PDB file of C-alpha atoms in Angstrom:
ATOM      1  CA  UNK U  52     -12.697 -35.364 -44.860  1.00 36.00           C
ATOM      2  CA  UNK U  53      -9.908 -33.742 -42.872  1.00 37.00           C
ATOM      3  CA  UNK U  54      -9.462 -31.030 -45.520  1.00 38.00           C
ATOM      4  CA  UNK U  55     -13.165 -30.233 -45.538  1.00 37.00           C
ATOM      5  CA  UNK U  56     -13.224 -29.998 -41.753  1.00 34.00           C
ATOM      6  CA  UNK U  57     -10.159 -27.757 -41.596  1.00 36.00           C
ATOM      7  CA  UNK U  58     -11.688 -25.359 -44.141  1.00 37.00           C
ATOM      8  CA  UNK U  59     -14.672 -24.916 -41.899  1.00 38.00           C
ATOM      9  CA  UNK U  60     -12.367 -23.999 -39.022  1.00 41.00           C
ATOM     10  CA  UNK U  61     -13.913 -22.379 -35.998  1.00 40.00           C
ATOM     11  CA  UNK U  62     -17.323 -22.248 -37.669  1.00 41.00           C
ATOM     12  CA  UNK U  63     -17.513 -26.038 -37.737  1.00 41.00           C
ATOM     13  CA  UNK U  64     -16.512 -26.222 -34.102  1.00 41.00           C
ATOM     14  CA  UNK U  65     -19.217 -23.754 -33.169  1.00 39.00           C
ATOM     15  CA  UNK U  66     -21.745 -25.623 -35.307  1.00 40.00           C
ATOM     16  CA  UNK U  67     -20.805 -28.935 -33.679  1.00 41.00           C
ATOM     17  CA  UNK U  68     -21.144 -27.377 -30.239  1.00 38.00           C
ATOM     18  CA  UNK U  69     -24.534 -25.941 -31.174  1.00 38.00           C
ATOM     19  CA  UNK U  70     -25.639 -29.288 -32.607  1.00 40.00           C
ATOM     20  CA  UNK U  71     -24.851 -31.051 -29.337  1.00 40.00           C
ATOM     21  CA  UNK U  72     -26.748 -28.392 -27.395  1.00 39.00           C
ATOM     22  CA  UNK U  73     -29.844 -28.823 -29.562  1.00 40.00           C
ATOM     23  CA  UNK U  74     -30.410 -32.568 -29.599  1.00 41.00           C
ATOM     24  CA  UNK U  75     -33.811 -34.175 -30.015  1.00 44.00           C
ATOM     25  CA  UNK U  76     -34.230 -37.906 -30.402  1.00 44.00           C
ATOM     26  CA  UNK U  77     -37.557 -38.394 -32.149  1.00 46.00           C
ATOM     27  CA  UNK U  78     -36.962 -41.868 -33.576  1.00 47.00           C
ATOM     28  CA  UNK U  79     -36.374 -45.156 -31.749  1.00 49.00           C
ATOM     29  CA  UNK U  80     -32.900 -46.675 -31.711  1.00 51.00           C
ATOM     30  CA  UNK U  81     -31.090 -43.422 -32.441  1.00 49.00           C
ATOM     31  CA  UNK U  82     -27.860 -43.171 -30.556  1.00 50.00           C
ATOM     32  CA  UNK U  83     -27.286 -39.904 -28.707  1.00 53.00           C
ATOM     33  CA  UNK U  84     -23.836 -41.255 -27.778  1.00 51.00           C
ATOM     34  CA  UNK U  85     -22.329 -41.600 -31.262  1.00 46.00           C
ATOM     35  CA  UNK U  86     -21.118 -38.039 -31.780  1.00 50.00           C
ATOM     36  CA  UNK U  87     -19.164 -38.386 -34.993  1.00 53.00           C
ATOM     37  CA  UNK U  88     -20.511 -35.454 -37.006  1.00 56.00           C
ATOM     38  CA  UNK U  89     -17.133 -33.977 -37.895  1.00 56.00           C
ATOM     39  CA  UNK U  90     -15.910 -37.233 -39.437  1.00 51.00           C
ATOM     40  CA  UNK U  91     -18.967 -38.071 -41.543  1.00 56.00           C
ATOM     41  CA  UNK U  92     -20.221 -36.820 -44.867  1.00 60.00           C
ATOM     42  CA  UNK U  93     -22.634 -33.952 -44.270  1.00 57.00           C
ATOM     43  CA  UNK U  94     -26.304 -34.923 -43.976  1.00 56.00           C
ATOM     44  CA  UNK U  95     -28.639 -32.831 -46.045  1.00 57.00           C
ATOM     45  CA  UNK U  96     -32.239 -32.109 -45.163  1.00 59.00           C
ATOM     46  CA  UNK U  97     -34.444 -35.123 -45.952  1.00 67.00           C
ATOM     47  CA  UNK U  98     -31.625 -37.586 -46.728  1.00 64.00           C
ATOM     48  CA  UNK U  99     -32.363 -41.073 -48.005  1.00 68.00           C
ATOM     49  CA  UNK U 100     -30.804 -42.732 -44.940  1.00 64.00           C
ATOM     50  CA  UNK U 101     -32.847 -44.759 -42.497  1.00 64.00           C
ATOM     51  CA  UNK U 102     -33.835 -42.461 -39.577  1.00 61.00           C
ATOM     52  CA  UNK U 103     -32.414 -44.968 -37.089  1.00 60.00           C
ATOM     53  CA  UNK U 104     -28.959 -44.497 -38.663  1.00 60.00           C
ATOM     54  CA  UNK U 105     -28.925 -40.717 -38.303  1.00 60.00           C
ATOM     55  CA  UNK U 106     -26.712 -39.401 -35.511  1.00 58.00           C
ATOM     56  CA  UNK U 107     -28.911 -37.066 -33.469  1.00 59.00           C
ATOM     57  CA  UNK U 108     -25.788 -35.095 -32.579  1.00 59.00           C
ATOM     58  CA  UNK U 109     -25.615 -33.909 -36.182  1.00 58.00           C
ATOM     59  CA  UNK U 110     -29.252 -33.469 -37.139  1.00 59.00           C
ATOM     60  CA  UNK U 111     -31.933 -31.925 -34.896  1.00 59.00           C
ATOM     61  CA  UNK U 112     -34.746 -33.933 -36.464  1.00 58.00           C
ATOM     62  CA  UNK U 113     -34.851 -36.281 -39.422  1.00 60.00           C
ATOM     63  CA  UNK U 114     -36.012 -33.597 -41.783  1.00 68.00           C
ATOM     64  CA  UNK U 115     -34.756 -30.349 -40.418  1.00 71.00           C
ATOM     65  CA  UNK U 116     -35.754 -27.066 -38.911  1.00 74.00           C
ATOM     66  CA  UNK U 117     -37.756 -24.374 -40.661  1.00 77.00           C
ATOM     67  CA  UNK U 118     -36.774 -20.811 -39.859  1.00 77.00           C
ATOM     68  CA  UNK U 119     -39.605 -18.380 -40.460  1.00 79.00           C
ATOM     69  CA  UNK U 120     -38.934 -14.677 -40.655  1.00 77.00           C
ATOM     70  CA  UNK U 121     -41.429 -11.876 -40.859  1.00 73.00           C
ATOM     71  CA  UNK U 122     -41.115  -8.485 -42.443  1.00 64.00           C
ATOM     72  CA  UNK U 123     -43.175  -5.710 -40.988  1.00 64.00           C
ATOM     73  CA  UNK U 124     -45.407  -3.918 -43.444  1.00 69.00           C
ATOM     74  CA  UNK U 125     -48.662  -3.916 -41.526  1.00 77.00           C
ATOM     75  CA  UNK U 126     -49.839  -3.153 -37.999  1.00 83.00           C
ATOM     76  CA  UNK U 127     -50.018  -5.078 -34.715  1.00 86.00           C
ATOM     77  CA  UNK U 128     -53.653  -4.382 -33.954  1.00 89.00           C
ATOM     78  CA  UNK U 129     -52.520  -3.331 -30.479  1.00 91.00           C
ATOM     79  CA  UNK U 130     -51.107   0.129 -31.144  1.00 92.00           C
ATOM     80  CA  UNK U 131     -53.555   1.651 -28.653  1.00 94.00           C
ATOM     81  CA  UNK U 132     -51.842  -0.484 -26.004  1.00 92.00           C
ATOM     82  CA  UNK U 133     -48.343   0.681 -26.974  1.00 90.00           C
ATOM     83  CA  UNK U 134     -47.391  -2.369 -29.045  1.00 90.00           C
ATOM     84  CA  UNK U 135     -45.766  -1.021 -32.209  1.00 88.00           C
ATOM     85  CA  UNK U 136     -43.847  -2.595 -35.046  1.00 85.00           C
ATOM     86  CA  UNK U 137     -40.149  -1.817 -35.394  1.00 84.00           C
ATOM     87  CA  UNK U 138     -39.320   0.331 -38.413  1.00 81.00           C
ATOM     88  CA  UNK U 139     -37.028  -0.720 -41.258  1.00 81.00           C
ATOM     89  CA  UNK U 140     -36.312  -4.150 -39.819  1.00 82.00           C
ATOM     90  CA  UNK U 141     -37.329  -7.791 -39.869  1.00 80.00           C
ATOM     91  CA  UNK U 142     -37.583 -10.359 -37.128  1.00 78.00           C
ATOM     92  CA  UNK U 143     -37.673 -14.061 -36.451  1.00 77.00           C
ATOM     93  CA  UNK U 144     -41.179 -15.456 -36.255  1.00 79.00           C
ATOM     94  CA  UNK U 145     -40.286 -18.995 -35.244  1.00 78.00           C
ATOM     95  CA  UNK U 146     -37.976 -21.986 -35.611  1.00 79.00           C
ATOM     96  CA  UNK U 147     -39.996 -25.135 -36.231  1.00 79.00           C
ATOM     97  CA  UNK U 148     -39.109 -28.831 -36.442  1.00 78.00           C
ATOM     98  CA  UNK U 149     -40.181 -30.338 -39.739  1.00 78.00           C
ATOM     99  CA  UNK U 150     -40.209 -33.857 -41.178  1.00 75.00           C
ATOM    100  CA  UNK U 151     -39.574 -34.752 -44.798  1.00 73.00           C
ATOM    101  CA  UNK U 152     -43.206 -35.708 -45.408  1.00 74.00           C
ATOM    102  CA  UNK U 153     -44.609 -32.275 -44.552  1.00 74.00           C
ATOM    103  CA  UNK U 154     -45.652 -33.198 -41.014  1.00 77.00           C
ATOM    104  CA  UNK U 155     -44.168 -31.719 -37.860  1.00 79.00           C
ATOM    105  CA  UNK U 156     -44.217 -32.107 -34.115  1.00 81.00           C
ATOM    106  CA  UNK U 157     -45.992 -29.666 -31.835  1.00 88.00           C
ATOM    107  CA  UNK U 158     -46.821 -29.287 -28.151  1.00 90.00           C
ATOM    108  CA  UNK U 159     -44.538 -32.221 -27.319  1.00 85.00           C
ATOM    109  CA  UNK U 160     -44.041 -31.489 -23.633  1.00 87.00           C
ATOM    110  CA  UNK U 161     -47.221 -30.400 -21.883  1.00 92.00           C
ATOM    111  CA  UNK U 162     -45.242 -29.766 -18.672  1.00 91.00           C
ATOM    112  CA  UNK U 163     -43.734 -26.809 -20.582  1.00 89.00           C
ATOM    113  CA  UNK U 164     -47.019 -25.546 -22.053  1.00 93.00           C
ATOM    114  CA  UNK U 165     -47.187 -21.731 -21.814  1.00 95.00           C
ATOM    115  CA  UNK U 166     -49.546 -21.010 -24.730  1.00 96.00           C
ATOM    116  CA  UNK U 167     -52.657 -19.116 -23.565  1.00 96.00           C
ATOM    117  CA  UNK U 168     -54.469 -19.879 -26.854  1.00 94.00           C
ATOM    118  CA  UNK U 169     -53.182 -23.233 -28.206  1.00 95.00           C
ATOM    119  CA  UNK U 170     -53.952 -23.617 -31.884  1.00 90.00           C
ATOM    120  CA  UNK U 171     -54.651 -26.283 -32.834  1.00 90.00           C
ATOM    121  CA  UNK U 172     -55.473 -27.402 -29.318  1.00 92.00           C
ATOM    122  CA  UNK U 173     -54.312 -31.022 -29.669  1.00 92.00           C
ATOM    123  CA  UNK U 174     -50.792 -32.403 -29.819  1.00 89.00           C
ATOM    124  CA  UNK U 175     -51.200 -33.696 -33.365  1.00 85.00           C
ATOM    125  CA  UNK U 176     -53.630 -31.068 -34.656  1.00 87.00           C
ATOM    126  CA  UNK U 177     -56.370 -33.678 -35.061  1.00 89.00           C
ATOM    127  CA  UNK U 178     -59.443 -34.478 -32.935  1.00 91.00           C
ATOM    128  CA  UNK U 179     -57.800 -37.732 -31.741  1.00 92.00           C
ATOM    129  CA  UNK U 180     -54.750 -35.907 -30.342  1.00 91.00           C
ATOM    130  CA  UNK U 181     -54.052 -35.161 -26.703  1.00 94.00           C
ATOM    131  CA  UNK U 182     -55.858 -32.007 -25.572  1.00 96.00           C
ATOM    132  CA  UNK U 183     -53.560 -29.011 -24.990  1.00 96.00           C
ATOM    133  CA  UNK U 184     -55.018 -26.923 -22.156  1.00 96.00           C
ATOM    134  CA  UNK U 185     -54.675 -23.120 -22.297  1.00 97.00           C
ATOM    135  CA  UNK U 186     -51.951 -21.700 -20.055  1.00 97.00           C
ATOM    136  CA  UNK U 187     -53.368 -19.533 -17.279  1.00 96.00           C
ATOM    137  CA  UNK U 188     -50.228 -18.818 -15.260  1.00 96.00           C
ATOM    138  CA  UNK U 189     -47.908 -15.838 -14.996  1.00 95.00           C
ATOM    139  CA  UNK U 190     -47.127 -13.814 -18.088  1.00 91.00           C
ATOM    140  CA  UNK U 191     -44.212 -15.614 -19.788  1.00 91.00           C
ATOM    141  CA  UNK U 192     -42.429 -12.264 -20.072  1.00 91.00           C
ATOM    142  CA  UNK U 193     -41.977 -12.334 -16.289  1.00 95.00           C
ATOM    143  CA  UNK U 194     -39.848 -15.502 -16.526  1.00 93.00           C
ATOM    144  CA  UNK U 195     -36.756 -13.407 -17.317  1.00 93.00           C
ATOM    145  CA  UNK U 196     -37.125 -11.104 -14.315  1.00 93.00           C
ATOM    146  CA  UNK U 197     -35.499 -13.382 -11.690  1.00 95.00           C
ATOM    147  CA  UNK U 198     -32.422 -13.457 -13.925  1.00 95.00           C
ATOM    148  CA  UNK U 199     -32.307  -9.682 -14.274  1.00 96.00           C
ATOM    149  CA  UNK U 200     -32.558  -9.950 -18.078  1.00 95.00           C
ATOM    150  CA  UNK U 201     -34.577  -6.805 -18.577  1.00 95.00           C
ATOM    151  CA  UNK U 202     -32.361  -6.020 -21.574  1.00 95.00           C
ATOM    152  CA  UNK U 203     -33.498  -9.221 -23.305  1.00 94.00           C
ATOM    153  CA  UNK U 204     -37.123  -8.521 -22.421  1.00 95.00           C
ATOM    154  CA  UNK U 205     -36.826  -5.011 -23.873  1.00 94.00           C
ATOM    155  CA  UNK U 206     -35.271  -6.426 -27.059  1.00 93.00           C
ATOM    156  CA  UNK U 207     -38.048  -9.010 -27.400  1.00 93.00           C
ATOM    157  CA  UNK U 208     -40.707  -6.347 -26.860  1.00 93.00           C
ATOM    158  CA  UNK U 209     -39.074  -4.263 -29.602  1.00 91.00           C
ATOM    159  CA  UNK U 210     -38.324  -6.896 -32.243  1.00 89.00           C
ATOM    160  CA  UNK U 211     -40.365 -10.051 -31.525  1.00 90.00           C
ATOM    161  CA  UNK U 212     -43.762  -8.451 -31.882  1.00 89.00           C
ATOM    162  CA  UNK U 213     -47.085 -10.255 -31.991  1.00 89.00           C
ATOM    163  CA  UNK U 214     -49.999  -9.547 -34.285  1.00 87.00           C
ATOM    164  CA  UNK U 215     -53.476  -9.230 -32.736  1.00 89.00           C
ATOM    165  CA  UNK U 216     -52.310 -10.473 -29.322  1.00 91.00           C
ATOM    166  CA  UNK U 217     -49.941  -9.459 -26.559  1.00 94.00           C
ATOM    167  CA  UNK U 218     -46.248 -10.258 -27.043  1.00 94.00           C
ATOM    168  CA  UNK U 219     -45.903 -12.656 -24.079  1.00 96.00           C
ATOM    169  CA  UNK U 220     -48.863 -14.701 -25.340  1.00 95.00           C
ATOM    170  CA  UNK U 221     -47.166 -14.985 -28.738  1.00 93.00           C
ATOM    171  CA  UNK U 222     -43.849 -15.980 -27.132  1.00 94.00           C
ATOM    172  CA  UNK U 223     -45.616 -18.646 -25.075  1.00 95.00           C
ATOM    173  CA  UNK U 224     -47.290 -19.967 -28.223  1.00 93.00           C
ATOM    174  CA  UNK U 225     -44.037 -20.158 -30.201  1.00 90.00           C
ATOM    175  CA  UNK U 226     -42.177 -21.848 -27.348  1.00 90.00           C
ATOM    176  CA  UNK U 227     -44.887 -24.356 -26.484  1.00 91.00           C
ATOM    177  CA  UNK U 228     -45.822 -25.325 -30.018  1.00 89.00           C
ATOM    178  CA  UNK U 229     -42.470 -25.188 -31.803  1.00 85.00           C
ATOM    179  CA  UNK U 230     -39.717 -25.384 -29.177  1.00 81.00           C
ATOM    180  CA  UNK U 231     -41.022 -28.070 -26.842  1.00 75.00           C
ATOM    181  CA  UNK U 232     -40.130 -30.809 -29.395  1.00 68.00           C
ATOM    182  CA  UNK U 233     -36.450 -29.942 -28.852  1.00 67.00           C
ATOM    183  CA  UNK U 234     -34.765 -31.694 -25.976  1.00 56.00           C
ATOM    184  CA  UNK U 235     -32.393 -28.788 -25.318  1.00 50.00           C
ATOM    185  CA  UNK U 236     -32.425 -25.200 -26.541  1.00 45.00           C
TER     186      UNK U 236
END
């Protein structure tokens, strides 16, 4: 084990730090206090272990995260409003929690619901789920202004572009549906 850890070097340290910053405990009896990732065999996506034995320090969810990218070869549908696609580039669409059985969590924290058009509009995507109300507050793009992060807002407006809706509405959708299951981001 020690040899494998030393080969990873600083990358492993950064990964361990990132893993502790992105910790979601979705199963009962998981210990958020047993942070032994560096000393254990690596856990692969969808391992055969019992979910209650998985150290949530090491694995975001018992299943994994799905990173979705998008390549621009179409239009936004909002060019008349100044919303254009970047040229010769790709972007992140979303980072979603995913379980090994094909299911996933969504809209987990309705106190952090910023999606103006929730779809599906229930927490489990079924008629028996908790209703997810549309967000009617301030444009989510304004949330960065008090921090003076106009550079980040400009970057997002250039590279994290929505299709058939305004960018802040898309950002609110991605955060509320896919990021709210994470305890910390």
